[in-house]
XYZ file of C-alpha atoms in Angstrom:
557
model
C 166.524 120.101 229.615
C 169.399 117.748 229.648
C 171.034 115.151 226.607
C 170.203 112.662 228.371
C 166.657 113.304 229.940
C 165.824 113.762 226.080
C 167.237 110.200 225.176
C 165.026 108.765 227.848
C 162.423 110.782 226.703
C 162.432 109.498 223.135
C 163.125 105.704 224.817
C 160.129 106.688 226.483
C 158.123 107.752 223.600
C 158.857 104.430 221.307
C 158.385 102.030 224.430
C 154.941 103.056 225.114
C 153.661 103.570 221.402
C 154.451 98.709 221.469
C 151.013 99.425 222.466
C 149.117 102.670 220.152
C 146.948 102.137 218.433
C 148.056 102.057 214.069
C 144.656 103.746 212.238
C 144.489 102.436 208.506
C 146.279 105.366 206.899
C 147.981 105.395 202.995
C 150.381 107.976 204.993
C 152.097 104.562 206.370
C 153.474 104.380 202.923
C 155.023 107.847 202.905
C 158.665 107.783 204.845
C 160.261 110.757 205.085
C 163.230 111.404 203.064
C 164.718 111.301 199.958
C 164.456 108.185 197.923
C 164.601 106.129 201.395
C 161.168 103.784 200.962
C 162.645 103.156 197.021
C 166.934 101.419 198.468
C 166.021 98.360 198.274
C 164.281 98.493 194.579
C 167.265 101.201 194.010
C 169.817 98.324 195.113
C 167.590 95.530 192.923
C 167.505 97.646 190.362
C 171.608 97.742 190.282
C 172.323 94.093 190.364
C 169.770 93.146 187.618
C 170.985 92.729 183.254
C 169.043 95.981 182.022
C 166.693 93.044 180.613
C 165.198 92.276 183.920
C 165.426 95.772 185.136
C 163.552 96.990 182.668
C 161.005 94.438 183.610
C 160.872 95.301 187.124
C 161.002 99.045 186.879
C 157.568 97.562 184.358
C 156.046 95.769 186.595
C 156.060 98.466 189.126
C 154.647 100.780 187.247
C 152.266 98.819 186.816
C 151.092 97.093 190.444
C 153.147 98.293 193.623
C 150.271 100.629 193.965
C 147.486 97.308 194.084
C 150.176 95.096 196.609
C 150.827 98.573 198.380
C 146.821 98.858 199.059
C 146.369 95.224 199.616
C 148.826 95.171 202.010
C 147.933 98.291 203.827
C 145.818 97.151 206.703
C 147.575 94.455 207.236
C 150.681 96.380 207.800
C 149.355 99.093 210.045
C 148.668 96.673 212.710
C 151.671 94.883 212.960
C 153.519 95.880 215.307
C 156.257 98.591 213.754
C 160.217 99.115 214.634
C 161.573 102.938 214.894
C 161.269 104.915 211.825
C 157.798 102.690 210.872
C 159.828 99.772 209.724
C 160.021 95.984 209.543
C 162.062 93.216 211.052
C 162.128 89.680 208.654
C 159.518 88.250 210.690
C 156.880 90.375 210.518
C 158.343 90.123 206.416
C 157.787 86.595 206.459
C 154.358 86.619 208.398
C 152.747 89.680 205.722
C 154.687 87.734 202.659
C 152.272 84.648 203.599
C 149.402 85.908 204.332
C 149.123 88.391 200.904
C 150.922 85.474 198.114
C 148.604 83.197 200.099
C 145.245 86.347 199.555
C 146.121 86.793 196.513
C 147.277 83.762 194.624
C 146.904 80.722 196.483
C 150.179 80.281 196.349
C 151.990 78.650 199.245
C 155.948 79.649 198.846
C 157.746 77.359 199.867
C 160.498 79.662 202.763
C 157.755 82.152 203.878
C 155.526 79.437 204.997
C 156.904 77.934 208.748
C 155.540 74.618 207.682
C 154.600 74.279 211.580
C 157.670 76.388 212.709
C 157.758 79.439 214.069
C 157.584 82.454 211.774
C 160.828 83.942 213.326
C 163.019 80.065 212.206
C 164.162 81.776 208.940
C 164.127 85.125 206.677
C 162.483 86.047 203.325
C 165.669 86.267 202.027
C 166.330 82.160 202.537
C 163.087 81.666 200.312
C 163.914 79.844 197.245
C 161.891 81.898 194.996
C 164.788 84.671 196.009
C 167.583 82.305 194.935
C 166.539 83.146 190.872
C 168.416 86.963 191.927
C 171.749 87.406 191.312
C 173.958 87.901 193.848
C 173.775 91.573 195.511
C 170.044 91.081 195.299
C 170.280 88.542 197.467
C 172.274 90.074 200.093
C 170.200 93.430 199.389
C 166.971 91.885 201.067
C 169.164 89.867 203.745
C 171.057 93.243 204.398
C 167.729 95.629 204.300
C 165.500 92.955 206.508
C 168.664 92.566 209.685
C 169.334 95.694 209.537
C 166.798 98.666 209.766
C 164.148 96.779 208.383
C 161.935 97.306 205.170
C 159.452 100.238 205.147
C 156.545 99.230 203.915
C 156.940 100.315 200.416
C 159.825 97.803 200.722
C 158.005 95.070 201.528
C 155.607 95.592 198.144
C 158.492 95.865 196.612
C 159.663 92.658 198.088
C 155.926 91.392 196.915
C 156.010 91.873 193.697
C 159.410 91.124 192.751
C 158.592 87.732 194.760
C 155.707 87.734 191.951
C 157.440 88.423 188.658
C 159.445 84.804 189.813
C 156.999 83.218 189.548
C 156.407 84.904 186.434
C 159.785 84.656 185.268
C 159.109 80.773 186.498
C 155.999 79.439 184.003
C 157.242 81.923 180.984
C 160.671 79.698 180.986
C 158.867 76.351 181.333
C 156.220 77.271 179.010
C 160.016 77.515 176.430
C 160.109 74.577 177.203
C 157.126 72.792 176.063
C 157.354 75.059 172.949
C 160.620 73.241 172.595
C 159.469 69.452 172.981
C 155.888 70.113 170.241
C 158.931 72.086 167.720
C 157.213 75.413 168.070
C 158.795 78.581 167.922
C 159.557 81.253 170.440
C 160.524 83.549 168.212
C 158.127 85.108 165.830
C 154.570 83.566 166.354
C 152.652 80.317 165.436
C 148.343 79.100 164.897
C 146.279 80.184 167.852
C 145.694 76.264 167.264
C 148.627 74.600 168.258
C 149.334 77.341 170.873
C 146.505 76.928 172.320
C 148.002 72.988 172.932
C 151.320 74.006 173.755
C 149.327 76.324 176.643
C 147.132 73.365 177.706
C 150.095 70.935 177.671
C 152.064 73.631 179.978
C 148.615 73.226 182.366
C 148.622 69.324 182.342
C 152.034 69.999 183.878
C 151.760 73.000 185.918
C 148.762 70.921 188.049
C 150.674 67.735 188.019
C 153.679 69.200 189.602
C 155.769 68.597 186.785
C 158.649 70.623 185.384
C 158.566 69.946 181.872
C 162.179 70.312 182.488
C 162.352 66.897 182.758
C 159.979 65.484 180.571
C 159.913 64.458 176.905
C 157.333 65.697 175.194
C 155.387 61.408 175.245
C 155.332 62.426 179.211
C 153.692 65.418 178.520
C 151.037 64.505 176.177
C 150.463 61.412 178.383
C 149.781 63.879 181.556
C 147.204 65.978 179.058
C 145.250 62.518 178.687
C 144.890 61.510 181.879
C 144.216 65.052 183.164
C 140.489 63.642 182.860
C 140.962 61.259 185.247
C 143.560 62.413 187.414
C 141.903 66.018 188.458
C 138.080 65.773 187.863
C 138.088 69.335 186.919
C 140.057 69.319 183.835
C 137.651 70.129 181.676
C 135.646 73.258 183.477
C 139.746 74.518 184.604
C 140.424 73.452 180.692
C 136.929 75.965 180.155
C 138.410 78.516 181.353
C 141.947 78.748 179.848
C 140.680 79.114 176.264
C 138.404 82.214 177.272
C 141.192 83.249 179.022
C 143.515 82.431 175.096
C 140.580 84.305 173.234
C 140.731 87.293 175.121
C 144.175 87.477 175.050
C 144.573 86.486 171.451
C 142.353 87.986 168.235
C 143.334 86.793 165.669
C 144.844 83.079 164.070
C 148.142 83.793 164.721
C 150.120 83.882 168.337
C 153.517 85.122 169.217
C 155.224 84.126 172.518
C 155.046 86.679 173.993
C 150.674 86.509 174.118
C 150.676 82.978 174.934
C 153.341 84.696 178.216
C 150.595 86.424 179.417
C 148.661 83.426 179.062
C 150.398 81.845 182.006
C 150.868 84.500 184.036
C 146.987 84.832 184.275
C 146.844 81.194 185.096
C 149.892 81.836 188.255
C 148.362 84.648 189.231
C 144.125 83.123 188.814
C 144.419 79.118 188.434
C 143.740 79.364 192.267
C 140.244 80.876 191.311
C 139.692 77.535 189.137
C 140.564 75.548 191.924
C 138.214 76.981 194.328
C 135.188 75.311 193.151
C 136.238 72.116 193.541
C 138.281 73.097 197.385
C 134.763 73.956 198.291
C 132.927 71.720 197.378
C 134.845 69.089 199.708
C 134.932 71.891 202.609
C 130.689 71.529 202.080
C 130.975 67.696 201.937
C 132.912 67.992 205.213
C 129.912 70.125 206.746
C 127.656 67.835 205.830
C 129.102 65.515 207.827
C 130.137 67.969 210.732
C 129.654 66.545 214.482
C 127.519 68.547 216.458
C 128.878 71.575 214.715
C 132.021 71.492 216.231
C 133.810 72.321 212.528
C 134.434 68.559 213.078
C 134.705 65.457 211.512
C 134.283 61.933 213.686
C 137.387 60.173 212.013
C 135.043 56.895 211.112
C 132.368 58.981 209.101
C 135.610 60.919 206.702
C 136.323 57.516 206.314
C 132.983 56.038 205.865
C 132.798 59.175 203.036
C 135.584 56.944 201.114
C 135.258 53.202 201.568
C 131.109 53.281 200.621
C 130.377 56.228 198.847
C 134.095 56.819 196.339
C 135.257 60.041 198.652
C 138.392 58.837 197.064
C 139.454 62.145 197.847
C 139.057 61.526 201.371
C 141.484 58.940 202.162
C 144.467 60.738 203.620
C 146.078 57.871 206.200
C 145.782 58.545 210.422
C 149.520 59.617 210.750
C 149.352 61.924 207.706
C 146.499 63.672 209.038
C 148.007 64.065 212.237
C 151.109 65.703 210.775
C 149.048 67.411 208.055
C 147.803 69.361 212.021
C 144.297 68.241 210.712
C 143.508 65.774 213.536
C 142.029 66.033 216.815
C 142.980 63.938 219.075
C 142.202 65.110 221.869
C 139.703 62.871 223.238
C 141.367 58.792 221.771
C 137.596 57.680 222.050
C 136.410 60.337 218.955
C 139.208 60.897 216.691
C 138.159 63.994 214.036
C 139.202 65.596 210.752
C 139.675 69.080 211.222
C 137.468 70.693 208.481
C 139.610 73.514 207.935
C 142.785 72.130 208.670
C 142.020 69.755 206.522
C 140.524 71.963 203.520
C 143.669 74.689 203.438
C 145.674 71.591 204.309
C 149.179 70.495 201.951
C 146.838 67.195 200.485
C 144.501 69.571 198.710
C 147.002 71.747 197.052
C 148.599 71.350 193.625
C 151.054 72.579 191.350
C 153.440 73.053 193.454
C 157.275 73.343 192.213
C 160.354 73.935 193.834
C 159.229 77.234 194.698
C 155.856 77.103 195.904
C 152.747 75.629 195.565
C 148.605 76.328 195.171
C 146.533 75.541 197.896
C 142.506 76.464 198.539
C 142.475 80.157 200.285
C 141.731 80.240 203.988
C 138.495 82.327 204.464
C 139.806 83.097 207.762
C 142.188 85.237 205.800
C 139.542 87.323 204.605
C 137.785 87.593 208.346
C 141.243 88.799 209.747
C 141.265 91.318 207.064
C 138.048 92.977 208.303
C 139.289 92.944 211.686
C 142.949 94.566 210.771
C 141.112 97.709 209.003
C 138.561 98.578 211.304
C 140.684 98.243 214.034
C 143.745 99.511 212.984
C 146.095 98.509 215.505
C 148.258 95.410 216.700
C 146.577 95.310 219.803
C 142.954 95.383 220.235
C 140.421 96.456 223.244
C 138.758 92.845 224.214
C 135.373 94.570 223.553
C 135.912 96.082 220.811
C 137.029 92.650 218.731
C 134.060 90.957 220.597
C 131.856 93.718 218.956
C 133.396 93.076 215.932
C 133.236 89.629 215.895
C 129.923 89.000 217.385
C 128.817 91.893 213.420
C 130.470 89.771 210.518
C 129.786 86.740 209.257
C 131.377 84.226 207.827
C 129.808 81.146 205.134
C 128.275 79.576 206.967
C 128.027 82.141 210.078
C 125.703 84.651 210.657
C 126.129 88.455 211.870
C 125.245 90.472 214.437
C 125.044 87.288 216.230
C 125.327 86.775 220.153
C 128.948 85.190 221.437
C 128.611 83.218 224.724
C 130.192 84.295 227.807
C 132.892 81.794 227.747
C 134.006 83.156 224.538
C 134.015 86.481 225.865
C 135.523 85.066 228.714
C 138.112 83.170 226.706
C 138.612 86.912 224.849
C 138.925 88.602 228.114
C 141.326 86.325 229.966
C 143.796 86.930 226.759
C 143.619 90.028 227.075
C 143.664 90.100 230.933
C 148.266 88.745 230.012
C 148.233 91.356 227.524
C 148.119 94.209 229.811
C 144.218 94.674 228.803
C 144.483 93.607 225.268
C 144.488 91.317 223.075
C 147.687 90.660 220.571
C 145.671 90.337 216.615
C 148.905 88.618 215.253
C 149.128 85.565 218.083
C 148.227 82.347 218.360
C 145.670 82.342 221.282
C 143.905 84.989 218.571
C 144.192 82.895 216.601
C 142.210 79.782 218.670
C 140.007 81.417 219.556
C 138.809 83.081 216.303
C 138.572 79.086 215.510
C 135.681 79.144 217.868
C 133.884 81.373 216.556
C 133.777 80.523 212.859
C 134.941 76.970 213.163
C 134.309 75.990 209.213
C 136.487 78.974 208.310
C 139.797 79.586 211.056
C 141.893 76.129 211.543
C 142.834 75.814 215.216
C 147.019 77.013 215.494
C 148.963 73.926 216.045
C 151.495 74.857 218.555
C 154.409 75.047 216.612
C 157.436 72.295 216.352
C 154.048 69.345 217.034
C 153.014 69.646 212.858
C 155.197 69.240 210.322
C 152.377 70.175 207.553
C 154.625 68.845 204.321
C 152.928 67.939 200.740
C 152.286 65.022 199.874
C 155.237 63.620 197.924
C 157.397 65.279 200.440
C 156.088 63.390 202.445
C 156.332 60.461 200.996
C 160.217 61.114 200.468
C 161.143 61.457 203.879
C 158.903 59.021 206.068
C 158.953 56.201 203.580
C 154.866 56.430 203.922
C 151.876 56.093 201.708
C 149.937 59.634 203.081
C 146.520 57.185 201.691
C 145.211 54.556 204.037
C 144.631 51.352 203.805
C 141.366 50.268 203.243
C 142.402 47.974 205.747
C 143.049 50.975 208.679
C 139.662 52.600 206.817
C 137.696 49.745 207.664
C 138.530 49.853 210.952
C 137.498 53.358 211.883
C 134.726 53.250 209.379
C 132.767 50.252 210.251
C 131.523 48.033 207.796
C 128.658 50.162 206.428
C 127.628 53.587 206.514
C 126.490 55.751 209.202
C 124.367 58.514 207.322
C 123.708 60.443 210.426
C 124.141 64.207 209.285
C 126.304 65.975 211.139
C 123.767 68.927 212.832
C 124.576 72.574 212.520
C 124.906 75.398 215.194
C 126.382 78.587 214.797
C 127.017 78.496 218.679
C 130.912 78.749 219.046
C 132.667 75.436 220.429
C 132.908 75.548 224.147
C 133.819 71.682 224.995
C 137.055 71.606 222.340
C 139.942 71.715 222.372
C 141.381 74.935 224.542
C 144.954 75.750 225.769
C 146.416 79.118 227.158
C 149.772 78.948 225.745
C 150.520 82.101 224.162
C 153.136 82.416 220.834
C 153.227 85.704 219.096
C 153.746 85.449 215.695
C 155.030 88.904 215.383
C 157.300 89.646 218.606
C 156.473 92.712 220.089
C 159.717 95.393 219.436
C 160.501 95.427 222.703
C 161.018 92.191 222.563
C 163.240 91.353 219.890
C 166.791 93.054 219.668
C 166.471 94.848 215.959
C 163.574 96.420 217.224
C 165.104 99.310 220.389
C 165.712 102.951 218.968
C 169.768 102.860 217.752
C 170.828 105.525 219.751
C 174.198 107.276 219.551
C 176.779 108.110 221.966
C 177.237 106.529 225.599
C 174.750 109.184 227.091
C 172.511 108.292 224.796
C 172.490 104.554 225.348
C 173.094 104.488 229.273
C 169.645 106.731 228.973
C 167.876 103.715 227.129
C 169.508 100.970 229.566
C 168.471 102.535 232.454
C 164.520 103.125 230.300
C 164.466 99.732 229.095
C 165.232 98.272 232.793
C 161.988 100.437 233.736
C 159.733 98.800 231.436
C 160.949 95.447 231.856
C 160.953 95.940 235.739
C 157.657 97.123 235.947
C 157.155 94.414 233.826
C 157.347 91.766 235.649
C 155.488 93.409 237.941
C 152.290 93.273 236.522
C 153.631 89.611 235.195
C 154.108 88.633 239.561
C 150.661 90.051 239.780
C 148.877 88.091 236.958
C 150.989 85.155 238.388
C 149.846 85.944 241.607
C 145.547 86.175 240.317
C 145.800 83.191 238.490
C 148.709 81.039 239.322
C 146.023 78.113 238.783
C 144.134 78.875 235.797
C 147.304 79.218 233.619
C 148.252 75.755 233.037
C 147.439 75.003 230.245
C 143.851 73.122 229.492
C 142.569 71.249 226.751
C 138.476 72.077 227.698
C 138.827 75.346 230.030
C 135.538 77.249 230.520
């Protein structure tokens, strides 16, 4: 067989495999070759000093298998480059999801902040700026070159986690210094507990103790019951964790660092009851099972029932992506967008914030695990979603004809399959689980900034004035309980504008096979041209068939 035929055949296989089924298999982490999967780790270890290198090796032995297990279903359902590698967009997307799922961390540089996922490389995350230059360069080189293997993605997740832990230790050391405790040797448990409580208070309000004196830290602690109502519950959990770690009246600094590591990793669990309380409050006011609350009712809770948490201004809610103003006469707050929004995040630093968990993530994870593909048949998706419950949607329900029509339409526009990691499917999931899955706005149409960043950038207060709230809410509460239903939304905001969060390999330059030699390159070009012409022909047929339907529609059924 001539060489160019072999090359064309191989390229053809790579193109077809874009739509292939990637079944969940632990072998995704078994990359052929000597130590290829450890290249990134080795490069980073070479760049670190002995102490940091040993800490990373210990973390790898302790935590890498768990991270690989968590990443497996996500990675196997993402479009892959040749050799099972993942480019910067895929890595950013999956790391954002992983760290939110495990820790509730909204990591700066991974969160798209309302923009497209391919807007920047994960190598630009401020957390990685803490690394030596050579280590950062190794990450960037791998991302912009062949991409990361699944094991290397897990290594990068571990590296980010270790940077969070190191920052926590640094801040605890500052607090120790402010109250006169030694970081070498040991101290009495009662004093160490006080220092850790000071650390936690500063952590929650987002204060770096480096920029605060002892008096400021003590004032933060004294005000916690007022500014953070869950404080008694949280400090009780903290003391139980200290008792679990410490078995005597003497505490070393190393013991205390284990406690703050636990705080960093698990604070979202301590905060989650408050998040669920907000959701429950909103669901009780829900507008006819829509996953939305009338802005009038939202502000009425703040004005007339003392729910001061529900007081963000209309302009901030809109930029947050939590407002549905498609009907100007019935402006509504989108429940999951609000609950998971930046205004409900705590522990904000220059690196990350701790936010309410996305209940939709567990739904998407179950779909990924069961389907094991990047693009699935609509019938398979519909059957699974109909069977999957949420905290407010029952299992084994029947999906409406409208929902099935929309799902099939998504598939028809994508060669017969539904991309699991795109805006349209996320929108469909929002309609299937309106109280759990956020509505996905088009990139660039929202700017979900943290509250402090919003004030700094705009000069505007995030809190609505009493007059503005009264304008919407009226002089007295409506006392109307929303009617709950598990039916999907059929007349709520919908558009057919797609955005793939992770492009298919054939749609991004780094996704093609790197073939050596002019003959192989020419063969690849021929096959690529053929595939492109085929896609154009199919697109033309679809365009003729759906000329009218393909326009953006707000209330399409």
